[in-house]
mmCIF file of C-alpha atoms and ligand atoms in Angstrom:
data_model
loop_
_atom_site.group_PDB
_atom_site.id
_atom_site.type_symbol
_atom_site.label_atom_id
_atom_site.label_comp_id
_atom_site.label_asym_id
_atom_site.label_seq_id
_atom_site.Cartn_x
_atom_site.Cartn_y
_atom_site.Cartn_z
ATOM 1 C CA UNK A 4 -0.022 -0.029 0.054
ATOM 2 C CA UNK A 5 1.136 3.537 -0.503
ATOM 3 C CA UNK A 6 2.697 5.574 2.291
ATOM 4 C CA UNK A 7 -0.033 7.962 3.661
ATOM 5 C CA UNK A 8 0.899 8.374 7.291
ATOM 6 C CA UNK A 9 3.787 10.638 8.340
ATOM 7 C CA UNK A 10 5.517 7.661 10.106
ATOM 8 C CA UNK A 11 5.614 5.659 6.840
ATOM 9 C CA UNK A 12 7.728 8.471 5.298
ATOM 10 C CA UNK A 13 10.597 8.056 7.743
ATOM 11 C CA UNK A 14 13.223 10.775 7.634
ATOM 12 C CA UNK A 15 11.734 12.454 4.628
ATOM 13 C CA UNK A 16 9.709 14.828 6.821
ATOM 14 C CA UNK A 17 12.807 16.141 8.523
ATOM 15 C CA UNK A 18 13.965 17.614 5.300
ATOM 16 C CA UNK A 19 11.375 20.320 4.706
ATOM 17 C CA UNK A 20 12.670 22.548 1.958
ATOM 18 C CA UNK A 21 16.440 21.950 2.277
ATOM 19 C CA UNK A 22 18.966 24.048 0.343
ATOM 20 C CA UNK A 23 20.014 22.812 -3.094
ATOM 21 C CA UNK A 24 23.475 21.130 -3.225
ATOM 22 C CA UNK A 25 25.773 21.564 -6.305
ATOM 23 C CA UNK A 26 26.885 18.376 -7.999
ATOM 24 C CA UNK A 27 29.398 19.219 -10.705
ATOM 25 C CA UNK A 28 27.963 22.691 -10.819
ATOM 26 C CA UNK A 29 24.418 21.581 -11.133
ATOM 27 C CA UNK A 30 22.127 22.461 -8.189
ATOM 28 C CA UNK A 31 20.385 19.299 -6.901
ATOM 29 C CA UNK A 32 17.885 18.540 -4.108
ATOM 30 C CA UNK A 33 19.961 17.471 -1.057
ATOM 31 C CA UNK A 34 18.242 14.087 -0.970
ATOM 32 C CA UNK A 35 19.477 13.259 -4.542
ATOM 33 C CA UNK A 36 22.879 14.661 -3.770
ATOM 34 C CA UNK A 37 23.233 12.230 -0.701
ATOM 35 C CA UNK A 38 22.539 9.339 -3.124
ATOM 36 C CA UNK A 39 24.933 10.682 -5.740
ATOM 37 C CA UNK A 40 27.626 8.003 -5.232
ATOM 38 C CA UNK A 41 25.080 5.353 -6.072
ATOM 39 C CA UNK A 42 23.933 7.181 -9.190
ATOM 40 C CA UNK A 43 27.517 7.557 -10.403
ATOM 41 C CA UNK A 44 28.164 3.764 -10.375
ATOM 42 C CA UNK A 45 24.646 2.932 -11.450
ATOM 43 C CA UNK A 46 24.713 -0.166 -13.717
ATOM 44 C CA UNK A 47 22.627 0.230 -16.858
ATOM 45 C CA UNK A 48 21.376 -2.938 -18.529
ATOM 46 C CA UNK A 49 21.328 -3.317 -22.346
ATOM 47 C CA UNK A 50 17.552 -3.468 -22.502
ATOM 48 C CA UNK A 51 17.005 -0.304 -20.261
ATOM 49 C CA UNK A 52 14.856 2.464 -21.602
ATOM 50 C CA UNK A 53 15.880 5.776 -20.322
ATOM 51 C CA UNK A 54 13.444 8.723 -20.280
ATOM 52 C CA UNK A 55 14.996 12.056 -19.649
ATOM 53 C CA UNK A 56 13.480 15.467 -19.215
ATOM 54 C CA UNK A 57 14.093 18.789 -17.465
ATOM 55 C CA UNK A 58 11.584 18.875 -14.467
ATOM 56 C CA UNK A 59 8.042 19.569 -15.439
ATOM 57 C CA UNK A 60 8.544 18.611 -19.092
ATOM 58 C CA UNK A 61 5.986 15.905 -18.496
ATOM 59 C CA UNK A 62 7.398 12.586 -17.574
ATOM 60 C CA UNK A 63 4.076 11.059 -16.950
ATOM 61 C CA UNK A 64 2.840 11.798 -20.437
ATOM 62 C CA UNK A 65 5.385 9.420 -21.863
ATOM 63 C CA UNK A 66 5.498 6.903 -19.017
ATOM 64 C CA UNK A 67 2.597 4.768 -20.152
ATOM 65 C CA UNK A 68 3.408 4.615 -23.852
ATOM 66 C CA UNK A 69 6.972 3.700 -22.913
ATOM 67 C CA UNK A 70 5.990 0.994 -20.430
ATOM 68 C CA UNK A 71 3.631 -0.597 -22.906
ATOM 69 C CA UNK A 72 6.127 -0.346 -25.823
ATOM 70 C CA UNK A 73 8.780 -1.723 -23.780
ATOM 71 C CA UNK A 74 6.755 -4.605 -22.411
ATOM 72 C CA UNK A 75 5.102 -5.234 -25.784
ATOM 73 C CA UNK A 76 1.785 -6.194 -24.088
ATOM 74 C CA UNK A 77 -1.468 -4.315 -23.818
ATOM 75 C CA UNK A 78 -2.369 -5.508 -20.369
ATOM 76 C CA UNK A 79 -0.079 -3.361 -18.403
ATOM 77 C CA UNK A 80 -1.908 -0.044 -18.312
ATOM 78 C CA UNK A 81 -0.527 1.010 -14.800
ATOM 79 C CA UNK A 82 -3.392 1.933 -12.459
ATOM 80 C CA UNK A 83 -1.778 0.311 -9.322
ATOM 81 C CA UNK A 84 1.177 2.012 -7.627
ATOM 82 C CA UNK A 85 2.834 -1.428 -7.348
ATOM 83 C CA UNK A 86 2.470 -2.118 -11.064
ATOM 84 C CA UNK A 87 4.231 1.042 -12.061
ATOM 85 C CA UNK A 88 6.868 0.986 -9.432
ATOM 86 C CA UNK A 89 7.851 -2.452 -10.657
ATOM 87 C CA UNK A 90 8.574 -1.159 -14.162
ATOM 88 C CA UNK A 91 9.507 2.446 -13.895
ATOM 89 C CA UNK A 92 11.494 4.507 -11.327
ATOM 90 C CA UNK A 93 13.589 7.619 -11.050
ATOM 91 C CA UNK A 94 17.321 7.180 -11.123
ATOM 92 C CA UNK A 95 18.057 9.664 -8.505
ATOM 93 C CA UNK A 96 14.805 10.818 -6.946
ATOM 94 C CA UNK A 97 14.112 8.605 -3.842
ATOM 95 C CA UNK A 98 10.359 8.454 -3.378
ATOM 96 C CA UNK A 99 10.229 7.564 0.316
ATOM 97 C CA UNK A 100 11.531 5.427 1.740
ATOM 98 C CA UNK A 101 13.790 3.666 -0.869
ATOM 99 C CA UNK A 102 16.281 5.491 -3.212
ATOM 100 C CA UNK A 103 15.454 5.135 -6.858
ATOM 101 C CA UNK A 104 18.821 3.517 -7.520
ATOM 102 C CA UNK A 105 17.930 0.720 -5.024
ATOM 103 C CA UNK A 106 14.362 0.260 -6.390
ATOM 104 C CA UNK A 107 15.850 0.068 -9.886
ATOM 105 C CA UNK A 108 18.399 -2.595 -8.970
ATOM 106 C CA UNK A 109 15.653 -4.801 -7.729
ATOM 107 C CA UNK A 110 13.400 -4.222 -10.811
ATOM 108 C CA UNK A 111 13.050 -6.957 -13.462
ATOM 109 C CA UNK A 112 14.073 -6.110 -16.894
ATOM 110 C CA UNK A 113 13.041 -4.520 -19.199
ATOM 111 C CA UNK A 114 13.166 -1.335 -17.048
ATOM 112 C CA UNK A 115 12.010 2.159 -17.920
ATOM 113 C CA UNK A 116 14.109 4.552 -16.009
ATOM 114 C CA UNK A 117 13.270 8.276 -15.526
ATOM 115 C CA UNK A 118 15.835 10.924 -14.919
ATOM 116 C CA UNK A 119 16.017 14.732 -14.820
ATOM 117 C CA UNK A 120 19.804 14.624 -15.095
ATOM 118 C CA UNK A 121 21.564 16.780 -17.649
ATOM 119 C CA UNK A 122 23.349 14.839 -20.303
ATOM 120 C CA UNK A 123 26.814 15.109 -18.793
ATOM 121 C CA UNK A 124 25.711 13.660 -15.446
ATOM 122 C CA UNK A 125 24.043 10.505 -16.837
ATOM 123 C CA UNK A 126 25.891 7.474 -15.390
ATOM 124 C CA UNK A 127 28.636 6.330 -17.801
ATOM 125 C CA UNK A 128 27.313 2.782 -17.946
ATOM 126 C CA UNK A 129 24.419 4.007 -20.125
ATOM 127 C CA UNK A 130 26.833 4.860 -22.913
ATOM 128 C CA UNK A 131 29.654 2.396 -22.314
ATOM 129 C CA UNK A 132 28.262 -0.455 -24.343
ATOM 130 C CA UNK A 133 26.944 1.884 -27.089
ATOM 131 C CA UNK A 134 28.570 0.048 -29.904
ATOM 132 C CA UNK A 135 27.683 -3.447 -28.730
ATOM 133 C CA UNK A 136 24.091 -3.011 -27.721
ATOM 134 C CA UNK A 137 21.418 -0.566 -28.807
ATOM 135 C CA UNK A 138 20.776 1.967 -26.023
ATOM 136 C CA UNK A 139 17.334 3.474 -25.920
ATOM 137 C CA UNK A 140 17.032 6.968 -24.656
ATOM 138 C CA UNK A 141 14.115 9.306 -25.185
ATOM 139 C CA UNK A 142 14.400 13.033 -24.315
ATOM 140 C CA UNK A 143 11.331 15.180 -23.828
ATOM 141 C CA UNK A 144 11.438 18.950 -23.869
ATOM 142 C CA UNK A 145 8.812 21.532 -23.132
ATOM 143 C CA UNK A 146 8.901 25.210 -24.203
ATOM 144 C CA UNK A 147 10.721 27.320 -21.651
ATOM 145 C CA UNK A 148 7.780 29.642 -20.657
ATOM 146 C CA UNK A 149 5.313 26.951 -19.857
ATOM 147 C CA UNK A 150 8.087 24.895 -18.257
ATOM 148 C CA UNK A 151 8.861 27.802 -15.907
ATOM 149 C CA UNK A 152 5.208 28.291 -14.972
ATOM 150 C CA UNK A 153 4.753 24.550 -14.317
ATOM 151 C CA UNK A 154 7.954 24.477 -12.227
ATOM 152 C CA UNK A 155 6.864 27.529 -10.168
ATOM 153 C CA UNK A 156 3.643 25.753 -9.249
ATOM 154 C CA UNK A 157 5.499 22.574 -8.403
ATOM 155 C CA UNK A 158 7.875 24.461 -6.169
ATOM 156 C CA UNK A 159 5.006 25.814 -4.235
ATOM 157 C CA UNK A 160 3.757 22.271 -3.372
ATOM 158 C CA UNK A 161 6.997 20.309 -3.424
ATOM 159 C CA UNK A 162 8.620 20.376 0.046
ATOM 160 C CA UNK A 163 11.860 18.971 -1.222
ATOM 161 C CA UNK A 164 12.660 22.094 -3.279
ATOM 162 C CA UNK A 165 13.466 25.472 -1.749
ATOM 163 C CA UNK A 166 10.656 28.099 -1.551
ATOM 164 C CA UNK A 167 9.970 29.341 -5.063
ATOM 165 C CA UNK A 168 9.217 32.888 -3.806
ATOM 166 C CA UNK A 169 6.805 35.077 -5.863
ATOM 167 C CA UNK A 170 6.436 34.356 -9.563
ATOM 168 C CA UNK A 171 8.871 37.217 -10.589
ATOM 169 C CA UNK A 172 11.374 35.897 -8.037
ATOM 170 C CA UNK A 173 11.035 32.335 -9.309
ATOM 171 C CA UNK A 174 11.296 33.472 -12.902
ATOM 172 C CA UNK A 175 14.609 35.219 -12.101
ATOM 173 C CA UNK A 176 15.934 31.961 -10.533
ATOM 174 C CA UNK A 177 14.665 29.938 -13.550
ATOM 175 C CA UNK A 178 16.579 32.186 -15.932
ATOM 176 C CA UNK A 179 19.681 32.006 -13.803
ATOM 177 C CA UNK A 180 19.528 28.265 -13.535
ATOM 178 C CA UNK A 181 19.184 28.507 -9.815
ATOM 179 C CA UNK A 182 16.480 25.781 -9.739
ATOM 180 C CA UNK A 183 16.788 22.017 -9.151
ATOM 181 C CA UNK A 184 18.696 20.467 -12.134
ATOM 182 C CA UNK A 185 19.990 23.756 -13.250
ATOM 183 C CA UNK A 186 19.498 25.761 -16.305
ATOM 184 C CA UNK A 187 16.631 24.860 -18.691
ATOM 185 C CA UNK A 188 18.703 26.365 -21.520
ATOM 186 C CA UNK A 189 21.789 24.243 -20.918
ATOM 187 C CA UNK A 190 19.525 21.079 -20.245
ATOM 188 C CA UNK A 191 17.646 21.208 -23.518
ATOM 189 C CA UNK A 192 20.677 22.185 -25.545
ATOM 190 C CA UNK A 193 22.975 19.625 -23.907
ATOM 191 C CA UNK A 194 20.761 16.690 -24.897
ATOM 192 C CA UNK A 195 20.011 18.174 -28.262
ATOM 193 C CA UNK A 196 23.648 18.439 -29.048
ATOM 194 C CA UNK A 197 24.113 14.675 -28.339
ATOM 195 C CA UNK A 198 21.152 13.439 -30.209
ATOM 196 C CA UNK A 199 23.076 12.494 -33.327
ATOM 197 C CA UNK A 200 25.990 10.950 -31.861
ATOM 198 C CA UNK A 201 23.947 8.901 -29.524
ATOM 199 C CA UNK A 202 20.777 7.048 -30.125
ATOM 200 C CA UNK A 203 18.428 9.613 -28.620
ATOM 201 C CA UNK A 204 14.825 10.331 -29.709
ATOM 202 C CA UNK A 205 14.234 14.015 -28.971
ATOM 203 C CA UNK A 206 10.519 14.726 -28.416
ATOM 204 C CA UNK A 207 8.508 17.940 -27.745
ATOM 205 C CA UNK A 208 5.548 18.229 -25.320
ATOM 206 C CA UNK A 209 3.825 20.576 -27.731
ATOM 207 C CA UNK A 210 3.904 17.843 -30.391
ATOM 208 C CA UNK A 211 2.339 15.339 -28.068
ATOM 209 C CA UNK A 212 -0.376 17.730 -27.114
ATOM 210 C CA UNK A 213 -0.980 18.429 -30.819
ATOM 211 C CA UNK A 214 -1.213 14.931 -32.040
ATOM 212 C CA UNK A 215 -0.469 12.136 -29.458
ATOM 213 C CA UNK A 216 -1.205 9.271 -31.906
ATOM 214 C CA UNK A 217 1.411 10.629 -34.333
ATOM 215 C CA UNK A 218 4.044 10.876 -31.612
ATOM 216 C CA UNK A 219 3.255 7.386 -30.399
ATOM 217 C CA UNK A 220 3.892 6.106 -33.879
ATOM 218 C CA UNK A 221 7.230 8.003 -33.835
ATOM 219 C CA UNK A 222 8.102 6.203 -30.534
ATOM 220 C CA UNK A 223 7.162 2.795 -32.095
ATOM 221 C CA UNK A 224 9.253 3.426 -35.064
ATOM 222 C CA UNK A 225 12.263 4.475 -32.874
ATOM 223 C CA UNK A 226 11.884 1.485 -30.656
ATOM 224 C CA UNK A 227 11.160 -0.754 -33.622
ATOM 225 C CA UNK A 228 7.940 -2.018 -31.970
ATOM 226 C CA UNK A 229 4.760 -2.701 -33.691
ATOM 227 C CA UNK A 230 1.442 -2.394 -31.931
ATOM 228 C CA UNK A 231 -2.041 -3.043 -33.028
ATOM 229 C CA UNK A 232 -4.080 0.076 -33.591
ATOM 230 C CA UNK A 233 -6.433 -0.940 -30.842
ATOM 231 C CA UNK A 234 -3.568 -0.951 -28.454
ATOM 232 C CA UNK A 235 -2.427 2.546 -29.646
ATOM 233 C CA UNK A 236 -6.028 3.631 -29.026
ATOM 234 C CA UNK A 237 -5.891 2.457 -25.389
ATOM 235 C CA UNK A 238 -2.482 4.205 -24.948
ATOM 236 C CA UNK A 239 -3.933 7.446 -26.356
ATOM 237 C CA UNK A 240 -6.953 7.169 -24.027
ATOM 238 C CA UNK A 241 -4.860 6.381 -20.883
ATOM 239 C CA UNK A 242 -2.433 9.096 -21.655
ATOM 240 C CA UNK A 243 -4.823 11.992 -22.049
ATOM 241 C CA UNK A 244 -4.595 14.556 -19.323
ATOM 242 C CA UNK A 245 -8.131 14.090 -18.236
ATOM 243 C CA UNK A 246 -7.790 10.250 -17.672
ATOM 244 C CA UNK A 247 -4.317 10.479 -16.159
ATOM 245 C CA UNK A 248 -5.445 13.161 -13.695
ATOM 246 C CA UNK A 249 -7.846 10.529 -12.163
ATOM 247 C CA UNK A 250 -5.395 7.699 -12.237
ATOM 248 C CA UNK A 251 -4.114 7.435 -8.668
ATOM 249 C CA UNK A 252 -0.685 6.254 -10.000
ATOM 250 C CA UNK A 253 -0.242 9.196 -12.190
ATOM 251 C CA UNK A 254 -1.701 11.964 -10.024
ATOM 252 C CA UNK A 255 0.679 11.280 -7.258
ATOM 253 C CA UNK A 256 -1.928 11.324 -4.652
ATOM 254 C CA UNK A 257 -0.202 8.363 -3.045
ATOM 255 C CA UNK A 258 2.665 10.679 -2.107
ATOM 256 C CA UNK A 259 2.298 12.010 1.387
ATOM 257 C CA UNK A 260 1.381 15.599 1.742
ATOM 258 C CA UNK A 261 4.460 16.242 3.859
ATOM 259 C CA UNK A 262 6.252 15.844 0.682
ATOM 260 C CA UNK A 263 3.933 16.997 -2.083
ATOM 261 C CA UNK A 264 1.089 19.162 -0.876
ATOM 262 C CA UNK A 265 -1.584 18.911 -3.508
ATOM 263 C CA UNK A 266 -3.845 21.301 -1.489
ATOM 264 C CA UNK A 267 -1.358 24.056 -2.499
ATOM 265 C CA UNK A 268 -1.244 23.038 -6.200
ATOM 266 C CA UNK A 269 -2.251 19.729 -7.859
ATOM 267 C CA UNK A 270 0.456 17.622 -9.425
ATOM 268 C CA UNK A 271 -1.658 17.274 -12.559
ATOM 269 C CA UNK A 272 -2.240 20.997 -12.755
ATOM 270 C CA UNK A 273 -3.356 22.088 -16.231
ATOM 271 C CA UNK A 274 -1.419 20.149 -18.774
ATOM 272 C CA UNK A 275 -1.793 22.659 -21.534
ATOM 273 C CA UNK A 276 0.429 24.677 -24.028
ATOM 274 C CA UNK A 277 0.353 28.387 -23.580
ATOM 275 C CA UNK A 278 -0.645 28.674 -19.842
ATOM 276 C CA UNK A 279 2.394 30.977 -19.546
ATOM 277 C CA UNK A 280 0.259 33.784 -21.010
ATOM 278 C CA UNK A 281 -1.588 33.803 -17.613
ATOM 279 C CA UNK A 282 1.552 34.420 -15.761
ATOM 280 C CA UNK A 283 4.083 36.436 -17.749
ATOM 281 C CA UNK A 284 3.420 40.186 -17.921
ATOM 282 C CA UNK A 285 4.177 41.760 -21.278
ATOM 283 C CA UNK A 286 7.425 43.227 -19.750
ATOM 284 C CA UNK A 287 8.442 39.798 -18.325
ATOM 285 C CA UNK A 288 7.721 38.155 -21.726
ATOM 286 C CA UNK A 289 9.908 40.709 -23.592
ATOM 287 C CA UNK A 290 12.703 40.416 -21.065
ATOM 288 C CA UNK A 291 12.537 36.562 -21.220
ATOM 289 C CA UNK A 292 12.470 36.647 -25.038
ATOM 290 C CA UNK A 293 15.655 38.782 -25.046
ATOM 291 C CA UNK A 294 17.530 36.428 -22.588
ATOM 292 C CA UNK A 295 16.169 33.392 -24.654
ATOM 293 C CA UNK A 296 17.665 34.768 -27.873
ATOM 294 C CA UNK A 297 20.991 35.274 -26.227
ATOM 295 C CA UNK A 298 21.142 31.800 -24.578
ATOM 296 C CA UNK A 299 19.725 29.948 -27.552
ATOM 297 C CA UNK A 300 21.838 31.744 -30.162
ATOM 298 C CA UNK A 301 23.663 29.271 -32.415
ATOM 299 C CA UNK A 302 21.366 26.213 -31.874
ATOM 300 C CA UNK A 303 18.908 24.992 -34.386
ATOM 301 C CA UNK A 304 16.670 23.741 -31.538
ATOM 302 C CA UNK A 305 13.242 25.597 -31.718
ATOM 303 C CA UNK A 306 10.194 25.510 -29.545
ATOM 304 C CA UNK A 307 6.595 26.353 -29.993
ATOM 305 C CA UNK A 308 5.010 28.365 -27.169
ATOM 306 C CA UNK A 309 1.507 27.807 -28.557
ATOM 307 C CA UNK A 310 -0.208 25.333 -30.816
HETATM 308 S S1 PPS B 23 8.019 15.967 -12.768
HETATM 309 O O1 PPS B 23 7.793 16.372 -11.330
HETATM 310 O O2 PPS B 23 9.116 16.815 -13.295
HETATM 311 O O3 PPS B 23 8.225 14.605 -12.830
HETATM 312 O O4 PPS B 23 6.749 16.415 -13.474
HETATM 313 P P1 PPS B 23 6.373 16.066 -15.017
HETATM 314 O O5 PPS B 23 5.502 14.871 -14.970
HETATM 315 O O6 PPS B 23 7.566 16.042 -15.875
HETATM 316 O O7 PPS B 23 5.538 17.324 -15.446
HETATM 317 C C1 PPS B 23 4.295 17.800 -14.867
HETATM 318 C C2 PPS B 23 3.572 18.589 -15.838
HETATM 319 O O8 PPS B 23 3.086 17.693 -16.752
HETATM 320 C C3 PPS B 23 1.666 17.787 -16.949
HETATM 321 N N1 PPS B 23 1.088 16.508 -17.360
HETATM 322 C C4 PPS B 23 0.559 16.404 -18.487
HETATM 323 N N2 PPS B 23 0.110 17.184 -19.543
HETATM 324 C C5 PPS B 23 -0.614 16.583 -20.526
HETATM 325 N N3 PPS B 23 -1.057 15.254 -20.643
HETATM 326 C C6 PPS B 23 -0.673 14.493 -19.659
HETATM 327 N N4 PPS B 23 -1.103 13.153 -19.638
HETATM 328 C C7 PPS B 23 0.055 14.948 -18.535
HETATM 329 N N5 PPS B 23 0.525 14.353 -17.477
HETATM 330 C C8 PPS B 23 1.213 15.345 -16.717
HETATM 331 C C9 PPS B 23 1.276 18.233 -15.632
HETATM 332 O O9 PPS B 23 -0.047 18.776 -15.543
HETATM 333 C C10 PPS B 23 2.324 19.343 -15.260
HETATM 334 O O10 PPS B 23 2.270 20.469 -16.049
HETATM 335 P P2 PPS B 23 1.381 21.679 -15.735
HETATM 336 O O11 PPS B 23 1.590 22.701 -16.780
HETATM 337 O O12 PPS B 23 1.870 22.238 -14.357
HETATM 338 O O13 PPS B 23 -0.085 21.388 -15.623
#
């Protein structure tokens, strides 16, 4: 059963809003930093599927399609915490009480592994056997403005992160990369720059919102998996925001409120493209666009801020 009482959470409650700790220059939640030695030596397996995003670029959105594609069966739509935990876990985020690395080491193959790490911090074992076996890595990116708004609301409810402050204060931190997992700009560019030299499928949240079926077919092609159209129908249904929001595994209601306080802001908040317009003032948007042009100069990577 899921931890619901404070005593089930163990020491987690002691660490309300601790300071971020830099790991190789990237600010990381102190809990993840404590487990860093285990992340560094983490042993990837040849059939692992790694799903990487900057925080709030919508992990969950891809989790189901990936679990199903990796398992190759259609009876695994995860609605029970235990089912999902068995097949998918964060590499360095330790949901109480077991660190993700430990959960993963006990997990049967094929595993789907989630991470927010920037490219350069991904454990070496993921790339070591690159020539011998096919590594499967998916990166999912979301436009900076919506990503910032989503991260702001997450910061308000997530007690592992420092206080986000007011929206303008948080926006300043987001631009400066002074948030967990560092700079959005460096993160999206870092993975983009490696996508041709490594076998990485680079996806965009906005594309999934626009046409989920098309993107699932893209995933199927990349993973060389064939699914009946009825199974694709099921995936599309279970992956929609409205259905996922009601799924106890996806909406994180099993997480204790000392850790994620959904009364402050629900984990499955809005799930849209363009919500940033409700938060950025005209002046903030212009300032952000200027910074954006500078930081993204020289990259071919482009985003849509509306669809
Ligand atoms: S985390 O904490 O980084 O793992 O969060 P993550 O799941 O990456 O991102 C949370 C945001 O993703 C939205 N979301 C979805 N949008 C559309 N469809 C589906 N199925 C879906 N699942 C999650 C979620 O609502 C958060 O975005 P915002 O903009 O805050 O609503």
